[in-house]
PDB file of C-alpha atoms in Angstrom:
ATOM      1  CA  UNK M   1       0.078  -0.083   0.043  1.00  0.00           C
ATOM      2  CA  UNK M   2       2.512   2.274   0.610  1.00  0.00           C
ATOM      3  CA  UNK M   3       4.325   1.583  -2.542  1.00  0.00           C
ATOM      4  CA  UNK M   4       1.128   2.191  -4.724  1.00  0.00           C
ATOM      5  CA  UNK M   5       0.528   5.420  -2.304  1.00  0.00           C
ATOM      6  CA  UNK M   6       3.850   6.786  -3.395  1.00  0.00           C
ATOM      7  CA  UNK M   7       3.517   6.295  -7.544  1.00  0.00           C
ATOM      8  CA  UNK M   8       0.246   8.049  -7.410  1.00  0.00           C
ATOM      9  CA  UNK M   9       1.791  10.927  -6.114  1.00  0.00           C
ATOM     10  CA  UNK M  10       5.216  10.294  -8.081  1.00  0.00           C
ATOM     11  CA  UNK M  11       3.215  10.027 -10.901  1.00  0.00           C
ATOM     12  CA  UNK M  12       0.015  12.015 -12.260  1.00  0.00           C
ATOM     13  CA  UNK M  13      -1.868   8.978 -14.680  1.00  0.00           C
ATOM     14  CA  UNK M  14      -3.259  12.672 -17.278  1.00  0.00           C
ATOM     15  CA  UNK M  15      -1.348  14.534 -18.395  1.00  0.00           C
ATOM     16  CA  UNK M  16      -3.061  17.065 -19.643  1.00  0.00           C
ATOM     17  CA  UNK M  17      -1.821  18.585 -24.213  1.00  0.00           C
ATOM     18  CA  UNK M  18      -2.265  22.685 -24.394  1.00  0.00           C
ATOM     19  CA  UNK M  19      -1.427  22.027 -27.411  1.00  0.00           C
ATOM     20  CA  UNK M  20      -3.721  20.144 -28.624  1.00  0.00           C
ATOM     21  CA  UNK M  21      -7.190  18.525 -28.499  1.00  0.00           C
ATOM     22  CA  UNK M  22      -9.022  15.667 -29.685  1.00  0.00           C
ATOM     23  CA  UNK M  23     -12.236  15.591 -31.502  1.00  0.00           C
ATOM     24  CA  UNK M  24     -14.422  13.098 -29.895  1.00  0.00           C
ATOM     25  CA  UNK M  25     -17.473  11.919 -31.501  1.00  0.00           C
ATOM     26  CA  UNK M  26     -20.461  12.808 -28.384  1.00  0.00           C
ATOM     27  CA  UNK M  27     -23.080   9.592 -29.625  1.00  0.00           C
ATOM     28  CA  UNK M  28     -20.664   6.691 -29.092  1.00  0.00           C
ATOM     29  CA  UNK M  29     -18.350   8.856 -27.785  1.00  0.00           C
ATOM     30  CA  UNK M  30     -15.525   7.599 -29.413  1.00  0.00           C
ATOM     31  CA  UNK M  31     -12.271  10.585 -30.875  1.00  0.00           C
ATOM     32  CA  UNK M  32     -11.879  10.637 -33.130  1.00  0.00           C
ATOM     33  CA  UNK M  33      -8.752  12.535 -33.734  1.00  0.00           C
ATOM     34  CA  UNK M  34      -5.614  14.904 -32.424  1.00  0.00           C
ATOM     35  CA  UNK M  35      -6.119  18.424 -33.612  1.00  0.00           C
ATOM     36  CA  UNK M  36      -3.877  21.750 -33.630  1.00  0.00           C
ATOM     37  CA  UNK M  37      -5.669  24.812 -31.251  1.00  0.00           C
ATOM     38  CA  UNK M  38      -7.096  26.531 -34.544  1.00  0.00           C
ATOM     39  CA  UNK M  39      -8.516  23.759 -35.623  1.00  0.00           C
ATOM     40  CA  UNK M  40     -12.763  24.977 -35.982  1.00  0.00           C
ATOM     41  CA  UNK M  41     -14.232  21.582 -36.276  1.00  0.00           C
ATOM     42  CA  UNK M  42     -17.546  22.815 -39.611  1.00  0.00           C
ATOM     43  CA  UNK M  43     -20.504  20.806 -38.561  1.00  0.00           C
ATOM     44  CA  UNK M  44     -21.814  17.817 -40.902  1.00  0.00           C
ATOM     45  CA  UNK M  45     -24.375  19.683 -41.128  1.00  0.00           C
ATOM     46  CA  UNK M  46     -22.031  23.601 -41.861  1.00  0.00           C
ATOM     47  CA  UNK M  47     -20.579  20.848 -44.658  1.00  0.00           C
ATOM     48  CA  UNK M  48     -24.193  21.038 -45.835  1.00  0.00           C
ATOM     49  CA  UNK M  49     -24.654  24.384 -46.197  1.00  0.00           C
ATOM     50  CA  UNK M  50     -22.260  25.235 -49.444  1.00  0.00           C
ATOM     51  CA  UNK M  51     -24.871  23.547 -51.099  1.00  0.00           C
ATOM     52  CA  UNK M  52     -28.029  24.558 -50.001  1.00  0.00           C
ATOM     53  CA  UNK M  53     -29.060  26.568 -50.981  1.00  0.00           C
ATOM     54  CA  UNK M  54     -27.516  25.512 -54.495  1.00  0.00           C
ATOM     55  CA  UNK M  55     -30.594  22.995 -53.138  1.00  0.00           C
ATOM     56  CA  UNK M  56     -32.907  26.122 -52.933  1.00  0.00           C
ATOM     57  CA  UNK M  57     -33.749  27.096 -56.101  1.00  0.00           C
ATOM     58  CA  UNK M  58     -33.236  23.344 -57.234  1.00  0.00           C
ATOM     59  CA  UNK M  59     -30.079  24.063 -58.850  1.00  0.00           C
ATOM     60  CA  UNK M  60     -28.317  20.567 -57.685  1.00  0.00           C
ATOM     61  CA  UNK M  61     -30.658  17.516 -56.391  1.00  0.00           C
ATOM     62  CA  UNK M  62     -29.082  14.754 -53.394  1.00  0.00           C
ATOM     63  CA  UNK M  63     -28.356  11.719 -55.120  1.00  0.00           C
ATOM     64  CA  UNK M  64     -26.467  10.022 -52.162  1.00  0.00           C
ATOM     65  CA  UNK M  65     -24.077  10.298 -49.017  1.00  0.00           C
ATOM     66  CA  UNK M  66     -21.445   7.921 -46.803  1.00  0.00           C
ATOM     67  CA  UNK M  67     -19.643   8.251 -44.351  1.00  0.00           C
ATOM     68  CA  UNK M  68     -16.431   5.965 -43.162  1.00  0.00           C
ATOM     69  CA  UNK M  69     -13.934   5.686 -40.442  1.00  0.00           C
ATOM     70  CA  UNK M  70     -17.477   5.526 -37.259  1.00  0.00           C
ATOM     71  CA  UNK M  71     -17.766   8.922 -39.279  1.00  0.00           C
ATOM     72  CA  UNK M  72     -14.787  10.831 -38.686  1.00  0.00           C
ATOM     73  CA  UNK M  73     -14.857  11.352 -42.906  1.00  0.00           C
ATOM     74  CA  UNK M  74     -18.456  12.020 -44.908  1.00  0.00           C
ATOM     75  CA  UNK M  75     -19.286  12.621 -48.568  1.00  0.00           C
ATOM     76  CA  UNK M  76     -21.865  13.493 -51.201  1.00  0.00           C
ATOM     77  CA  UNK M  77     -23.334  13.499 -53.606  1.00  0.00           C
ATOM     78  CA  UNK M  78     -25.528  16.754 -56.220  1.00  0.00           C
ATOM     79  CA  UNK M  79     -26.832  15.709 -59.759  1.00  0.00           C
ATOM     80  CA  UNK M  80     -27.641  18.947 -61.140  1.00  0.00           C
ATOM     81  CA  UNK M  81     -29.854  19.284 -63.800  1.00  0.00           C
ATOM     82  CA  UNK M  82     -29.109  18.663 -67.359  1.00  0.00           C
ATOM     83  CA  UNK M  83     -25.856  17.207 -69.355  1.00  0.00           C
ATOM     84  CA  UNK M  84     -23.109  17.154 -71.648  1.00  0.00           C
ATOM     85  CA  UNK M  85     -24.063  15.702 -75.281  1.00  0.00           C
ATOM     86  CA  UNK M  86     -20.939  13.990 -76.589  1.00  0.00           C
ATOM     87  CA  UNK M  87     -20.530  12.849 -80.053  1.00  0.00           C
ATOM     88  CA  UNK M  88     -23.410  10.232 -79.625  1.00  0.00           C
ATOM     89  CA  UNK M  89     -23.003  10.295 -75.492  1.00  0.00           C
ATOM     90  CA  UNK M  90     -24.249  11.777 -72.967  1.00  0.00           C
ATOM     91  CA  UNK M  91     -23.097  12.225 -69.989  1.00  0.00           C
ATOM     92  CA  UNK M  92     -24.451  13.332 -66.878  1.00  0.00           C
ATOM     93  CA  UNK M  93     -22.778  16.603 -64.012  1.00  0.00           C
ATOM     94  CA  UNK M  94     -22.078  15.987 -60.547  1.00  0.00           C
ATOM     95  CA  UNK M  95     -21.385  17.700 -57.449  1.00  0.00           C
ATOM     96  CA  UNK M  96     -18.851  15.567 -54.944  1.00  0.00           C
ATOM     97  CA  UNK M  97     -18.658  17.638 -51.426  1.00  0.00           C
ATOM     98  CA  UNK M  98     -16.120  15.506 -48.335  1.00  0.00           C
ATOM     99  CA  UNK M  99     -15.327  16.684 -45.494  1.00  0.00           C
ATOM    100  CA  UNK M 100     -13.668  14.710 -42.497  1.00  0.00           C
ATOM    101  CA  UNK M 101     -14.026  14.994 -38.680  1.00  0.00           C
ATOM    102  CA  UNK M 102      -9.811  14.490 -37.888  1.00  0.00           C
ATOM    103  CA  UNK M 103      -7.804  15.765 -40.427  1.00  0.00           C
ATOM    104  CA  UNK M 104      -7.310  14.033 -42.486  1.00  0.00           C
ATOM    105  CA  UNK M 105      -9.089  15.839 -45.376  1.00  0.00           C
ATOM    106  CA  UNK M 106      -9.413  19.899 -45.637  1.00  0.00           C
ATOM    107  CA  UNK M 107     -13.628  20.266 -46.938  1.00  0.00           C
ATOM    108  CA  UNK M 108     -13.711  20.135 -50.213  1.00  0.00           C
ATOM    109  CA  UNK M 109     -15.192  19.739 -53.225  1.00  0.00           C
ATOM    110  CA  UNK M 110     -15.586  18.994 -56.988  1.00  0.00           C
ATOM    111  CA  UNK M 111     -16.987  18.475 -60.218  1.00  0.00           C
ATOM    112  CA  UNK M 112     -18.164  15.498 -61.854  1.00  0.00           C
ATOM    113  CA  UNK M 113     -18.525  14.245 -65.546  1.00  0.00           C
ATOM    114  CA  UNK M 114     -19.997  10.565 -65.605  1.00  0.00           C
ATOM    115  CA  UNK M 115     -21.097   8.305 -68.388  1.00  0.00           C
ATOM    116  CA  UNK M 116     -23.295   5.711 -67.109  1.00  0.00           C
ATOM    117  CA  UNK M 117     -22.782   3.101 -69.770  1.00  0.00           C
ATOM    118  CA  UNK M 118     -19.167   2.950 -68.803  1.00  0.00           C
ATOM    119  CA  UNK M 119     -18.865   3.688 -65.946  1.00  0.00           C
ATOM    120  CA  UNK M 120     -16.542   5.770 -66.568  1.00  0.00           C
ATOM    121  CA  UNK M 121     -16.367  10.054 -64.059  1.00  0.00           C
ATOM    122  CA  UNK M 122     -14.168  12.102 -65.322  1.00  0.00           C
ATOM    123  CA  UNK M 123     -12.928  15.407 -63.251  1.00  0.00           C
ATOM    124  CA  UNK M 124     -10.251  17.569 -65.567  1.00  0.00           C
ATOM    125  CA  UNK M 125      -9.193  20.933 -65.457  1.00  0.00           C
ATOM    126  CA  UNK M 126     -10.192  23.471 -67.785  1.00  0.00           C
ATOM    127  CA  UNK M 127      -8.173  27.117 -67.781  1.00  0.00           C
ATOM    128  CA  UNK M 128     -11.138  29.185 -66.968  1.00  0.00           C
ATOM    129  CA  UNK M 129     -12.772  27.670 -65.115  1.00  0.00           C
ATOM    130  CA  UNK M 130     -12.350  25.454 -61.497  1.00  0.00           C
ATOM    131  CA  UNK M 131     -12.511  21.926 -60.672  1.00  0.00           C
ATOM    132  CA  UNK M 132     -12.410  22.137 -57.505  1.00  0.00           C
ATOM    133  CA  UNK M 133     -11.845  23.923 -54.335  1.00  0.00           C
ATOM    134  CA  UNK M 134     -10.770  23.126 -50.646  1.00  0.00           C
ATOM    135  CA  UNK M 135     -11.683  24.964 -47.634  1.00  0.00           C
ATOM    136  CA  UNK M 136      -9.194  25.099 -44.047  1.00  0.00           C
ATOM    137  CA  UNK M 137     -11.055  23.974 -40.574  1.00  0.00           C
ATOM    138  CA  UNK M 138     -10.245  27.699 -39.545  1.00  0.00           C
ATOM    139  CA  UNK M 139     -12.057  30.255 -37.239  1.00  0.00           C
ATOM    140  CA  UNK M 140     -12.624  31.688 -40.233  1.00  0.00           C
ATOM    141  CA  UNK M 141     -13.835  29.143 -41.907  1.00  0.00           C
ATOM    142  CA  UNK M 142     -18.471  29.726 -42.202  1.00  0.00           C
ATOM    143  CA  UNK M 143     -17.161  32.878 -43.947  1.00  0.00           C
ATOM    144  CA  UNK M 144     -15.557  31.527 -46.348  1.00  0.00           C
ATOM    145  CA  UNK M 145     -18.593  28.290 -46.735  1.00  0.00           C
ATOM    146  CA  UNK M 146     -20.321  31.858 -47.699  1.00  0.00           C
ATOM    147  CA  UNK M 147     -17.765  32.023 -50.780  1.00  0.00           C
ATOM    148  CA  UNK M 148     -18.165  28.698 -51.442  1.00  0.00           C
ATOM    149  CA  UNK M 149     -22.109  28.572 -52.929  1.00  0.00           C
ATOM    150  CA  UNK M 150     -21.056  31.282 -55.078  1.00  0.00           C
ATOM    151  CA  UNK M 151     -18.547  28.700 -56.606  1.00  0.00           C
ATOM    152  CA  UNK M 152     -20.218  26.678 -56.980  1.00  0.00           C
ATOM    153  CA  UNK M 153     -22.841  27.534 -58.615  1.00  0.00           C
ATOM    154  CA  UNK M 154     -19.811  28.852 -61.529  1.00  0.00           C
ATOM    155  CA  UNK M 155     -20.471  24.218 -62.228  1.00  0.00           C
ATOM    156  CA  UNK M 156     -22.321  25.485 -65.468  1.00  0.00           C
ATOM    157  CA  UNK M 157     -19.690  27.702 -67.040  1.00  0.00           C
ATOM    158  CA  UNK M 158     -17.317  24.345 -66.234  1.00  0.00           C
ATOM    159  CA  UNK M 159     -19.906  21.828 -67.492  1.00  0.00           C
ATOM    160  CA  UNK M 160     -19.585  23.533 -71.148  1.00  0.00           C
ATOM    161  CA  UNK M 161     -16.330  24.530 -71.138  1.00  0.00           C
ATOM    162  CA  UNK M 162     -16.038  20.546 -70.846  1.00  0.00           C
ATOM    163  CA  UNK M 163     -18.191  19.515 -73.221  1.00  0.00           C
ATOM    164  CA  UNK M 164     -16.653  21.835 -76.047  1.00  0.00           C
ATOM    165  CA  UNK M 165     -12.855  19.868 -75.152  1.00  0.00           C
ATOM    166  CA  UNK M 166     -13.859  16.587 -75.317  1.00  0.00           C
ATOM    167  CA  UNK M 167     -15.779  17.079 -78.506  1.00  0.00           C
ATOM    168  CA  UNK M 168     -13.403  19.112 -80.334  1.00  0.00           C
ATOM    169  CA  UNK M 169     -10.448  16.247 -78.899  1.00  0.00           C
ATOM    170  CA  UNK M 170     -13.601  13.606 -79.910  1.00  0.00           C
ATOM    171  CA  UNK M 171     -13.551  15.367 -83.400  1.00  0.00           C
ATOM    172  CA  UNK M 172      -9.709  14.855 -83.693  1.00  0.00           C
ATOM    173  CA  UNK M 173      -8.032  11.787 -86.017  1.00  0.00           C
ATOM    174  CA  UNK M 174      -6.112   9.418 -83.867  1.00  0.00           C
ATOM    175  CA  UNK M 175      -3.692   7.925 -86.106  1.00  0.00           C
ATOM    176  CA  UNK M 176      -1.938   4.303 -84.801  1.00  0.00           C
ATOM    177  CA  UNK M 177       1.043   5.642 -84.306  1.00  0.00           C
ATOM    178  CA  UNK M 178      -0.158   8.509 -82.470  1.00  0.00           C
ATOM    179  CA  UNK M 179      -1.070   6.243 -79.628  1.00  0.00           C
ATOM    180  CA  UNK M 180       1.444   4.737 -79.867  1.00  0.00           C
ATOM    181  CA  UNK M 181       3.287   7.714 -79.762  1.00  0.00           C
ATOM    182  CA  UNK M 182       0.363   8.066 -75.281  1.00  0.00           C
ATOM    183  CA  UNK M 183       1.115   5.066 -74.508  1.00  0.00           C
ATOM    184  CA  UNK M 184       4.355   4.742 -74.635  1.00  0.00           C
ATOM    185  CA  UNK M 185       4.643   8.073 -72.975  1.00  0.00           C
ATOM    186  CA  UNK M 186       1.653   6.990 -71.072  1.00  0.00           C
ATOM    187  CA  UNK M 187       3.698   4.440 -69.689  1.00  0.00           C
ATOM    188  CA  UNK M 188       8.111   5.778 -70.212  1.00  0.00           C
ATOM    189  CA  UNK M 189       8.427   3.486 -72.708  1.00  0.00           C
ATOM    190  CA  UNK M 190      12.024   3.824 -74.187  1.00  0.00           C
ATOM    191  CA  UNK M 191      12.185   3.874 -78.431  1.00  0.00           C
ATOM    192  CA  UNK M 192      15.427   5.243 -78.534  1.00  0.00           C
ATOM    193  CA  UNK M 193      17.651   1.587 -79.456  1.00  0.00           C
ATOM    194  CA  UNK M 194      21.034   3.157 -78.245  1.00  0.00           C
ATOM    195  CA  UNK M 195      19.106   4.867 -75.245  1.00  0.00           C
ATOM    196  CA  UNK M 196      17.273   0.867 -74.589  1.00  0.00           C
ATOM    197  CA  UNK M 197      18.658  -0.552 -70.666  1.00  0.00           C
ATOM    198  CA  UNK M 198      19.384  -4.274 -71.385  1.00  0.00           C
ATOM    199  CA  UNK M 199      19.890  -7.201 -68.909  1.00  0.00           C
ATOM    200  CA  UNK M 200      22.464  -9.357 -69.096  1.00  0.00           C
ATOM    201  CA  UNK M 201      21.583 -11.398 -71.651  1.00  0.00           C
ATOM    202  CA  UNK M 202      21.141  -8.281 -73.961  1.00  0.00           C
ATOM    203  CA  UNK M 203      17.485  -8.416 -74.017  1.00  0.00           C
ATOM    204  CA  UNK M 204      15.955  -5.257 -73.427  1.00  0.00           C
ATOM    205  CA  UNK M 205      15.244  -4.265 -70.280  1.00  0.00           C
ATOM    206  CA  UNK M 206      11.018  -3.497 -69.048  1.00  0.00           C
ATOM    207  CA  UNK M 207      10.891  -1.549 -65.686  1.00  0.00           C
ATOM    208  CA  UNK M 208       7.851   0.343 -66.539  1.00  0.00           C
TER     209      UNK M 208
END
């Protein structure tokens, strides 16, 4: 007993940290992460206000939503009305919004063009329109959310540029030689015989 009392006097069971704090989900009493003192949690309801005004105006419809890591990570998919016409194909327009409560991801939104027939989604960068943006979890995050609503409303401009660019590419002739050059560049294949790497038996050595 004397040894136990001495141990309790020498060591404090819990040592408080003053520069970092735990983010805890109180409904299941589970910690989601440990963040710095400057971190400002943004609730799911606050994060969804990014597209609430667009929903109220009928510009988007919520399609899917989900969480993982016990709710530490959250994502929402919203569909924009209308579609893109690329040659004979039609692509739907979506916005993906995601955020995290453990510091692993900023609050972000990305425009997505989706071809359901082939289950293909793309988010190409356009010269005069943003494909995505991020909002830091800081004290002024609420003010940035208001700005984000205006940025999301620029989706019509973004998808218009995507449609024009894809139709331009679809109408551009692409020969077998062009395809070979593209694949060689994509997989970093050396085509100059003088620069090719050989193994000990003199055969071409492919590393990628």
